[in-house]
Tab-separated table of C-alpha atoms in Angstrom:
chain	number	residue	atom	x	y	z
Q	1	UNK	CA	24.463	18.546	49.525
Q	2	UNK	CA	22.441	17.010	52.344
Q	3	UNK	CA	23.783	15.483	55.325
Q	4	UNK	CA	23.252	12.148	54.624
Q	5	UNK	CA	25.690	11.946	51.439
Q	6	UNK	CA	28.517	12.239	54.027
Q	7	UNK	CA	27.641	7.962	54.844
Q	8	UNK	CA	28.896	7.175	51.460
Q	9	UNK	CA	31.546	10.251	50.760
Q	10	UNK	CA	35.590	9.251	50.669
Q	11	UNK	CA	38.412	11.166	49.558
Q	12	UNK	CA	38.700	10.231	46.123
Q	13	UNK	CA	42.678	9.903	46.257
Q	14	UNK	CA	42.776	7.749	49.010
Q	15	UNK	CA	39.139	6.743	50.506
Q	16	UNK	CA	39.420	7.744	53.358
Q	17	UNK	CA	36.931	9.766	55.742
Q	18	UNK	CA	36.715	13.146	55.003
Q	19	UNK	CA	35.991	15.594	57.838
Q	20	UNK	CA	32.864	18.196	57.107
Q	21	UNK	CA	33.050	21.781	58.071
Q	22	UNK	CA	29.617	23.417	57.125
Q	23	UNK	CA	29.741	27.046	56.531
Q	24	UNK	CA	26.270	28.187	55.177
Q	25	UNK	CA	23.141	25.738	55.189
Q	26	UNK	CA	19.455	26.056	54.393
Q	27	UNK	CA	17.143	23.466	56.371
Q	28	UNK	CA	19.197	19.751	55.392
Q	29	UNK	CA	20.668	21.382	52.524
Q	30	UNK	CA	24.603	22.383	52.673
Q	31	UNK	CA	25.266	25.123	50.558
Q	32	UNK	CA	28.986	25.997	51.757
Q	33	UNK	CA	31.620	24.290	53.170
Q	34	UNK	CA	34.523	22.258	52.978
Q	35	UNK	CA	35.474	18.567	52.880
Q	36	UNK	CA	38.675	17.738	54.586
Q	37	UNK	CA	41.298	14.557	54.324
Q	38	UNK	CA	43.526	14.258	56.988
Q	39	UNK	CA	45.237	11.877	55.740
Q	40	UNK	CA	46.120	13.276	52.564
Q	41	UNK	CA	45.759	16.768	53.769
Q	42	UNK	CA	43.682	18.133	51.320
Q	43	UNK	CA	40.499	20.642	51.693
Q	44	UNK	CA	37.462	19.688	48.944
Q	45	UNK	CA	35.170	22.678	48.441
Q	46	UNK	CA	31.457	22.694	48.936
Q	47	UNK	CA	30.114	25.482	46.659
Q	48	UNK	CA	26.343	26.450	46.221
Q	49	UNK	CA	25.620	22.845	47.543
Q	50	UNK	CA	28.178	21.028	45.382
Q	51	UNK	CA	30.759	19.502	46.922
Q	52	UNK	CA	34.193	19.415	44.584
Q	53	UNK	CA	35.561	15.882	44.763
Q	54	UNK	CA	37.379	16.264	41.836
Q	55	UNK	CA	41.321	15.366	42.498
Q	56	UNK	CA	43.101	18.896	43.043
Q	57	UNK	CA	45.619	18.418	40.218
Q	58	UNK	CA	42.332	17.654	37.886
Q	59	UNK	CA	40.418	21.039	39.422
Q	60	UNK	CA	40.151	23.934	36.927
H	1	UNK	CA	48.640	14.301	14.331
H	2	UNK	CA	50.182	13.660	18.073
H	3	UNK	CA	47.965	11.808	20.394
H	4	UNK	CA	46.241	13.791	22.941
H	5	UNK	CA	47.346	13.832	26.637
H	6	UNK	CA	44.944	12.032	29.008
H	7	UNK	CA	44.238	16.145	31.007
H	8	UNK	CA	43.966	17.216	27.253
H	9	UNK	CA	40.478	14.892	26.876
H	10	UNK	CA	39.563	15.487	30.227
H	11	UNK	CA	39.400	19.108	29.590
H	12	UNK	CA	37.996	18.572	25.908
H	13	UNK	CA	35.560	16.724	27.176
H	14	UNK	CA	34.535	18.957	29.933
H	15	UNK	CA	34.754	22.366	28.065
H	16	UNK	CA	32.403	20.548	25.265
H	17	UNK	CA	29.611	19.645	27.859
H	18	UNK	CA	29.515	22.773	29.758
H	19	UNK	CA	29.233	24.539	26.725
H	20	UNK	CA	26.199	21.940	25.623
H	21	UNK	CA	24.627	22.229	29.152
H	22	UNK	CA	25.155	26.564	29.315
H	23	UNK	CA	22.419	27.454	27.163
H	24	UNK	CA	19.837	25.347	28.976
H	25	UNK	CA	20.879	26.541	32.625
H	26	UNK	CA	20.673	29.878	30.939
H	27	UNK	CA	16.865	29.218	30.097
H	28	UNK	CA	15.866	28.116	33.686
H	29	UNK	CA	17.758	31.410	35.193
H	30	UNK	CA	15.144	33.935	32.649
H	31	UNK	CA	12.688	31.607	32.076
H	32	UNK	CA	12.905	31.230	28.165
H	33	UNK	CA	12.144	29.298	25.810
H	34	UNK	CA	15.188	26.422	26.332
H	35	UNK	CA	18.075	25.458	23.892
H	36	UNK	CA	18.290	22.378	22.474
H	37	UNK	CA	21.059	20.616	23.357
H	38	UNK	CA	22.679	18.307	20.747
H	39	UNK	CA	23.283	14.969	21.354
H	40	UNK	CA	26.226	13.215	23.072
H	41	UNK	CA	27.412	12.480	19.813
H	42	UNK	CA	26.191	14.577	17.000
H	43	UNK	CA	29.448	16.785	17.557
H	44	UNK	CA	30.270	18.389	14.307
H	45	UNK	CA	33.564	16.732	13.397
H	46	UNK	CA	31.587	13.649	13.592
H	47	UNK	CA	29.479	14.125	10.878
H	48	UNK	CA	30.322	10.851	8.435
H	49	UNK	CA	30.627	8.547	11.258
H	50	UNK	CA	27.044	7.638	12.917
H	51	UNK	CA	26.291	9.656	16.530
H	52	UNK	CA	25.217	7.279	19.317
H	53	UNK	CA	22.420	9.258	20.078
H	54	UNK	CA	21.355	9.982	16.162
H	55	UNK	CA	22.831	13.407	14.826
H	56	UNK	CA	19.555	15.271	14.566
H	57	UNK	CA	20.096	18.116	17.383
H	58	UNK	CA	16.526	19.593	17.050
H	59	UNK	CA	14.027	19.495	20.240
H	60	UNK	CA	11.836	17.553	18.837
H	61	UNK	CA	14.150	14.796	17.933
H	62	UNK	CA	15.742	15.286	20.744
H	63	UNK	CA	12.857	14.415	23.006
H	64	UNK	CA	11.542	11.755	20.245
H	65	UNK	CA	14.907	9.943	20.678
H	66	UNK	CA	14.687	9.957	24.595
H	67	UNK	CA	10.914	9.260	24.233
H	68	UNK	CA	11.582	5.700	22.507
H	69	UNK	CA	14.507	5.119	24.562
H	70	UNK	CA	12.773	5.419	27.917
H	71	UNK	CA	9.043	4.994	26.852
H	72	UNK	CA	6.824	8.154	27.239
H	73	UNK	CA	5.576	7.006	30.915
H	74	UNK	CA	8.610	6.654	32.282
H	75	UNK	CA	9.913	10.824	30.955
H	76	UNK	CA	6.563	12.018	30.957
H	77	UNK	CA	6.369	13.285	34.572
H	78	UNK	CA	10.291	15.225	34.164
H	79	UNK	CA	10.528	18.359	32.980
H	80	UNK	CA	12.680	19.541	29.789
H	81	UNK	CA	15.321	20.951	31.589
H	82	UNK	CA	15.915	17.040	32.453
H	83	UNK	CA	15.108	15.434	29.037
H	84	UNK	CA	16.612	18.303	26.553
H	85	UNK	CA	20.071	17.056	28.307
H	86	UNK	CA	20.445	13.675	28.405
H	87	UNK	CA	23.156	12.671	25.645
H	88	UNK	CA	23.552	8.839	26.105
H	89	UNK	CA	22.794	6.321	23.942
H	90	UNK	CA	20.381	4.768	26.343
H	91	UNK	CA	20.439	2.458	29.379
H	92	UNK	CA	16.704	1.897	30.465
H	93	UNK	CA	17.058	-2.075	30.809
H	94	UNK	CA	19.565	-1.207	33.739
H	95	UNK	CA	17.123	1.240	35.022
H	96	UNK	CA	13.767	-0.840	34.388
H	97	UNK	CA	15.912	-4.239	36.559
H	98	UNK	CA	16.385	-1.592	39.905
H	99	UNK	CA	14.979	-2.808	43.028
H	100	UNK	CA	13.340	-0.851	45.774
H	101	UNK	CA	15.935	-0.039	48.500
H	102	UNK	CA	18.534	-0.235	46.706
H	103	UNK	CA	21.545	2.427	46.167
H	104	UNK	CA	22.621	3.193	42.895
H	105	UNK	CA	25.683	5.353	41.060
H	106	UNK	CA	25.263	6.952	37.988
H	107	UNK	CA	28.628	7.406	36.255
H	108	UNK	CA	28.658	10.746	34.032
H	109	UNK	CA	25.076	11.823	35.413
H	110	UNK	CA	24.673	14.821	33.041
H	111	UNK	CA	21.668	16.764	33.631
H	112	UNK	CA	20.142	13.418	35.743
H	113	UNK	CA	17.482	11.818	33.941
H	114	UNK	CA	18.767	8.083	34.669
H	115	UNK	CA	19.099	9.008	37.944
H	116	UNK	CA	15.653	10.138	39.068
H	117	UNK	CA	14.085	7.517	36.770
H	118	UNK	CA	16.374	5.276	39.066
H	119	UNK	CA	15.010	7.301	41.710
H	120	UNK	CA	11.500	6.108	41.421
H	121	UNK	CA	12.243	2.500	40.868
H	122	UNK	CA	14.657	2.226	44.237
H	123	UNK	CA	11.750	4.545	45.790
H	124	UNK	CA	12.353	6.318	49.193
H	125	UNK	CA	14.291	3.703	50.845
H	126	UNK	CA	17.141	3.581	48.152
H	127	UNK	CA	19.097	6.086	46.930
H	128	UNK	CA	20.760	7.286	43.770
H	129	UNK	CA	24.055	8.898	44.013
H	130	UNK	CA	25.202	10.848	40.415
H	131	UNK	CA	28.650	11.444	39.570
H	132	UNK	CA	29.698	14.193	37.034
H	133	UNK	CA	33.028	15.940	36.145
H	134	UNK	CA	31.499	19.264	34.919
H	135	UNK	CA	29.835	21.723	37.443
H	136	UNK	CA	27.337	22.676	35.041
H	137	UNK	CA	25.701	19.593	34.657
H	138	UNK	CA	25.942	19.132	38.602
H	139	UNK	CA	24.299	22.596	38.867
H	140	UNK	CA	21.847	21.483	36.307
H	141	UNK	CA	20.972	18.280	37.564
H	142	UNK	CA	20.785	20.146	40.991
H	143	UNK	CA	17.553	22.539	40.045
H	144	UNK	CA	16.548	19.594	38.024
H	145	UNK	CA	16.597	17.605	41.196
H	146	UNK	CA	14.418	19.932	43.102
H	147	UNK	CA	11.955	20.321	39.697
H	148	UNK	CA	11.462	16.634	39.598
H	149	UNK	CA	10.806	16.791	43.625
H	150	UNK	CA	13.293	13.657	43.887
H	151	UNK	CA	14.921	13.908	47.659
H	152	UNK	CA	16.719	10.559	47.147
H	153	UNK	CA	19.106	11.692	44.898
H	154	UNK	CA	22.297	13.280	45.960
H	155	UNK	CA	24.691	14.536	42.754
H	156	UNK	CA	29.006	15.541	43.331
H	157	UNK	CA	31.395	16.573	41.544
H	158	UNK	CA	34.216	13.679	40.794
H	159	UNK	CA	35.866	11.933	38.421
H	160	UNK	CA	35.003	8.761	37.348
H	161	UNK	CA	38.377	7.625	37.351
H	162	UNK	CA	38.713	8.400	41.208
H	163	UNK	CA	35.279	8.081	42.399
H	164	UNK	CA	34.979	9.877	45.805
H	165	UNK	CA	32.740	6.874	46.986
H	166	UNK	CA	33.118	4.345	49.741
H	167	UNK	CA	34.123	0.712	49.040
H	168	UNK	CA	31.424	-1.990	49.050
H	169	UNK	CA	28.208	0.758	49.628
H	170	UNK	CA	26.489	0.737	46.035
H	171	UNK	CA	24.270	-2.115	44.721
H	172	UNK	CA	24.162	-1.034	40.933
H	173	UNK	CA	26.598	1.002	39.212
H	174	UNK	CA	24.765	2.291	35.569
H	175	UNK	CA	26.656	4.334	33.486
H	176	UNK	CA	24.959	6.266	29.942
H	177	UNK	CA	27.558	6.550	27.215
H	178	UNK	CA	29.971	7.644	29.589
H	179	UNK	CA	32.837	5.866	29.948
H	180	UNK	CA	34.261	5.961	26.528
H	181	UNK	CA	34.633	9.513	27.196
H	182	UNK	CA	37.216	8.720	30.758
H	183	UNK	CA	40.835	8.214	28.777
H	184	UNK	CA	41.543	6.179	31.865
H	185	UNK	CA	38.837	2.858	31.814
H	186	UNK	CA	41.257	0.319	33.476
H	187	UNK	CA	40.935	2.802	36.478
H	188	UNK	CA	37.142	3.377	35.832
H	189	UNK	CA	36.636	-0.151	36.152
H	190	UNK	CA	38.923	-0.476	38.782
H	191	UNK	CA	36.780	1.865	40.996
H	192	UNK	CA	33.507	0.688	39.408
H	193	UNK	CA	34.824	-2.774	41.409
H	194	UNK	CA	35.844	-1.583	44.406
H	195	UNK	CA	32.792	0.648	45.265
H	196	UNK	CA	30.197	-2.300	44.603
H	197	UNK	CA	28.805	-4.416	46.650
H	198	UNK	CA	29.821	-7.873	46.320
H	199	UNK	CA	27.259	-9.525	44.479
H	200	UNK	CA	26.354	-5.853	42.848
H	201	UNK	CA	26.087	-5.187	39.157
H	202	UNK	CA	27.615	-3.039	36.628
H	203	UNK	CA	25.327	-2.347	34.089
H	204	UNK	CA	25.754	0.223	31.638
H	205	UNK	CA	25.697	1.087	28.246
H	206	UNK	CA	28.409	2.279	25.622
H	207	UNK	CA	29.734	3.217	22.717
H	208	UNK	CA	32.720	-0.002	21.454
H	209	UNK	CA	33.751	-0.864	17.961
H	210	UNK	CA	33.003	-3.669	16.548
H	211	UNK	CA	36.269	-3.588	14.393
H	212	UNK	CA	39.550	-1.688	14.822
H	213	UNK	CA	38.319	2.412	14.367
H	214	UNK	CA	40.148	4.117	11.644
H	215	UNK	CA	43.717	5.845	13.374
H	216	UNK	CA	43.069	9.460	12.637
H	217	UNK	CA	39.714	8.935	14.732
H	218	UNK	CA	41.979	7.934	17.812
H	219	UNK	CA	44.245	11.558	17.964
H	220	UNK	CA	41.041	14.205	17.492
H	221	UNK	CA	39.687	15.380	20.424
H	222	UNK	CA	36.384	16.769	18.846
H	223	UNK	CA	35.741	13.344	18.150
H	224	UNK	CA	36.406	12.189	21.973
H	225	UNK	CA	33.862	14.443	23.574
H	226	UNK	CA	31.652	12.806	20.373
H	227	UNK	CA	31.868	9.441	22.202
H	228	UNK	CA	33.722	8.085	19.220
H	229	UNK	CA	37.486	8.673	19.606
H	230	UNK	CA	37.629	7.348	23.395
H	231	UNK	CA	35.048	4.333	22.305
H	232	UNK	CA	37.267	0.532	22.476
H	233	UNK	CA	37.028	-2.248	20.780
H	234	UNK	CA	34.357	-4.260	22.443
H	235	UNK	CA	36.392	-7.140	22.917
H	236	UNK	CA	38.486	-4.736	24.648
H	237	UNK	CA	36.148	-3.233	26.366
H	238	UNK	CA	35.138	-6.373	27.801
H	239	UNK	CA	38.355	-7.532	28.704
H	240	UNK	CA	39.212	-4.744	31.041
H	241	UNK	CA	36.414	-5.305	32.904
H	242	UNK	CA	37.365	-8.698	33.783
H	243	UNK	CA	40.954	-7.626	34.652
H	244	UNK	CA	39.067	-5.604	37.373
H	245	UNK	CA	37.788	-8.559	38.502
H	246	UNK	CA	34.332	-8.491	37.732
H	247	UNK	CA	32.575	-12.073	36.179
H	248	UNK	CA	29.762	-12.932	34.358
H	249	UNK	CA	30.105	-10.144	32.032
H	250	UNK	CA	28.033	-9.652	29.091
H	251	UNK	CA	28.158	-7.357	26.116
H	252	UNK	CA	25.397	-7.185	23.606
H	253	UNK	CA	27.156	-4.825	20.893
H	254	UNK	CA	24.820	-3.575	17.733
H	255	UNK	CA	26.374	-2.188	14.911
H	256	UNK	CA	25.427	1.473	13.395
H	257	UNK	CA	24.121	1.002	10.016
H	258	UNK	CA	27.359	2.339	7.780
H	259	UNK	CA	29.097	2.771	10.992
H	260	UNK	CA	32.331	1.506	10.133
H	261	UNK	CA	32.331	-0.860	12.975
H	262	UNK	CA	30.686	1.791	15.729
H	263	UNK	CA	28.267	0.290	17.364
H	264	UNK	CA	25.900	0.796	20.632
H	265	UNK	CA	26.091	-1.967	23.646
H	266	UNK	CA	24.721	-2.645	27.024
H	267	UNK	CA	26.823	-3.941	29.274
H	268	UNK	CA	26.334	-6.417	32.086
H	269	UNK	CA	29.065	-7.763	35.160
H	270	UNK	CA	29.033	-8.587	38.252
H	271	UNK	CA	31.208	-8.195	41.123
H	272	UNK	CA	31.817	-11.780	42.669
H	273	UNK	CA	30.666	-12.063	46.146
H	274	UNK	CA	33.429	-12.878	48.612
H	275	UNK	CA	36.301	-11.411	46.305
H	276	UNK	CA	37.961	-8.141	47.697
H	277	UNK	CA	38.998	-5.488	45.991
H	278	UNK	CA	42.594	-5.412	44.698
H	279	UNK	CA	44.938	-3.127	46.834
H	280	UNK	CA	44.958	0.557	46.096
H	281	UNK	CA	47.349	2.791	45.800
H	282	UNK	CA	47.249	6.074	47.011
C-alpha cells in the first residue's frame, strides 16, 4: 500500500485513526507493516503490501 | 437442510473465490498459458437456475461476455489477468457516469477491472479505492494494478460489512454482483451510507428476485458463492437501502429468461445531502 491510502483508512470496528508502523518499503510502496487502533487496541497486518482490515474475529 | 451461519457464507464464499482466482495467479507466477476462470455464477450446483454472468466458463466466452458488457475500447488496453477474473454481472453505466477527480469504492473488487476502468474516467486527480475479502483477489488485483500501470488505485483487504473507510470521503460507491454474496446487507448498506459523501451515489449492480426464490435455494451454500442463494427480493433489496437512509433510489430489475424470478439489476441511490449518518456502534 502507498502512503496516501492512510487519508482515507479507519479501523473498520470503530473508525477510528489507525496508527502506521512501516516495517519494509520499496520507493512509496509499503510492503510490511502494521496498522494499529488505539482505541480498540487492535494491530491490522500489512503483508506483501496488503494491509488486513478484515475484523480479527472474521481473519482466517 | 439447516440454514447456514452468517461466518459459514463468509467462508463459503471466500474459499470459492480463492480457489477461482488460484489458477490465474498461478499463470502470472510461470508465465503460462492462464486458466479460465468461471463466472461469478456458473457454480456447478447452479446449473438449472440461470448464472448472472451466463454459465459458459470457457475463455472465449468469458472475454466475449466482458467484451459486450464493457465495449471492446474500454477492456481492450487491460490485460487477461484483469478480464479472465471479473465475475459480475456488469456495472459499466456506473462506471461510464464517473467524473474526473472524483474518489470511488469498489465493493467486492475481485481481480479489479471496474476499478481501473474507473481509474481512467476519475483520471489522476481521483482515486479508486477496491475493497475485497479474499487475499487472492487483492494479490491479484495488486500485479494487475501494476500491469495496467494504474497508480490511482489503492486495493485492502476488508469486509464489506465493516468497511475500513472514513465517513463522508467517497463520491461513488459501485459495487459488481457483490453484495448478494455479504449475508449481512442491512450493515452493507449501512456502511455504504456512512462512507459517502453527502450528495454521493450508490450505484451498483446485482443479482434480486423478482419473485420469492424457491426455499431449498436459501440453505445451500454452493449456491451463495453462485450469487443466487444470498440474492433478495428486489423489493427487498430496495427497501433496505432506504432504511439506511439513502433517497432517490432506483432499481431497474430484468428477469433471466426461465429464471424462475432471478433476474439482473442496476441499482441507483443517493445519499441526501445534509443528513448524517445514523450513530454507530462499536
Amino acid at each position: 500500500m502507498r502512503h496516501d491510502l492512510m487519508e482515507i483508512l479507519v479501523c473498520p470496528l470503530c473508525k477510528g485513526d489507525l496508527q502506521l508502523t512501516v516495517e519494509k518499503e520499496e520507493g512509496a510502496e509499503i510492503l510490511d507493516g502494521k496498522l494499529y487502533c488505539a482505541a480498540c487496541n487492535e494491530t491490522f497486518p500489512i503483508e506483501e503490501g496488503i494491509p488486513n482490515l478484515l475484523p480479527p474475529d472474521l481473519r482466517d | 437442510m439447516t440454514a447456514p451461519t452468517n461466518d459459514q457464507i463468509r467462508e463459503a464464499v471466500s474459499r470459492e473465490y480463492a480457489g477461482r482466482v488460484r489458477g490465474v495467479l498461478d499463470g502470472i507466477e510461470d508465465e503460462v498459458p492462464l486458466v479460465a476462470a468461471s463466472g461469478c455464477c456458473s457454480a456447478p450446483a447452479a446449473e438449472e437456475a440461470p448464472s448472472c454472468c451466463g454459465s459458459d466458463a470457457g475463455t472465449d466466452a468469458q472475454v466475449t461476455r466482458i467484451a459486450a458488457l464493457y465495449s471492446q475500447a474500454e477492456v481492450a488496453d487491460l490485460p487477461s489477468t484483469v478480464t479472465d477474473v471479473s465475475f459480475g454481472c456488469g456495472n459499466p453505466t456506473a462506471i461510464a457516469a464517473l467524473q474526473p477527480g472524483q474518489v470511488v469504492l469498489d465493493l467486492g473488487s475481485g481481480g479489479g477491472i471496474d476499478c481501473f476502468l474507473a481509474a481512467k474516467m476519475v483520471g489522476p486527480a481521483g482515486k479508486v479505492y477496491g475493497v475485497d475479502r479474499t487475499p487472492e483477489m487483492i494479490a491479484l488485483a495488486r500485479k494487475n494494478a501494476a500491469k495496467v500501470g494504474a497508480t490511482n488505485v489503492e486495493f485492502r483487504q476488508g469486509e464489506i460489512e465493516a468497511l475500513p473507510v472514513d465517513s463522508e470521503s467517497v463520491d461513488v460507491i459501485i459495487s459488481n454482483c457483490v453484495i448478494n454474496l455479504a449475508p449481512d446487507k442491512d450493515a452493507v448498506f449501512r456502511e455504504a451510507f456512512r462512507v459517502l459523501k453527502p450528495g454521493g451515489r450508490l450505484q451498483v449492480s446485482d443479482m434480486v428476485w423478482k419473485r420469492e426464490a424457491p426455499a431449498e435455494l436459501k440453505s445451500d451454500l454452493e449456491q451463495w458463492a453462485g450469487c443466487i442463494s444470498g440474492a433478495l427480493l428486489e423489493s427487498e433489496y430496495v427497501a433496505k437501502i432506504r432504511a439506511a437512509g439513502f433517497d432517490n433510489v432506483t432499481s431497474d430489475a430484468r428477469e433471466y429468461e426461465l429464471g424462475k424470478g432471478l433476474a439482473t439489476t442496476n441499482v441507483v441511490a443517493t445519499r441526501p445531502a445534509g443528513v448524517p449518518a445514523p450513530g454507530r456502534c462499536c
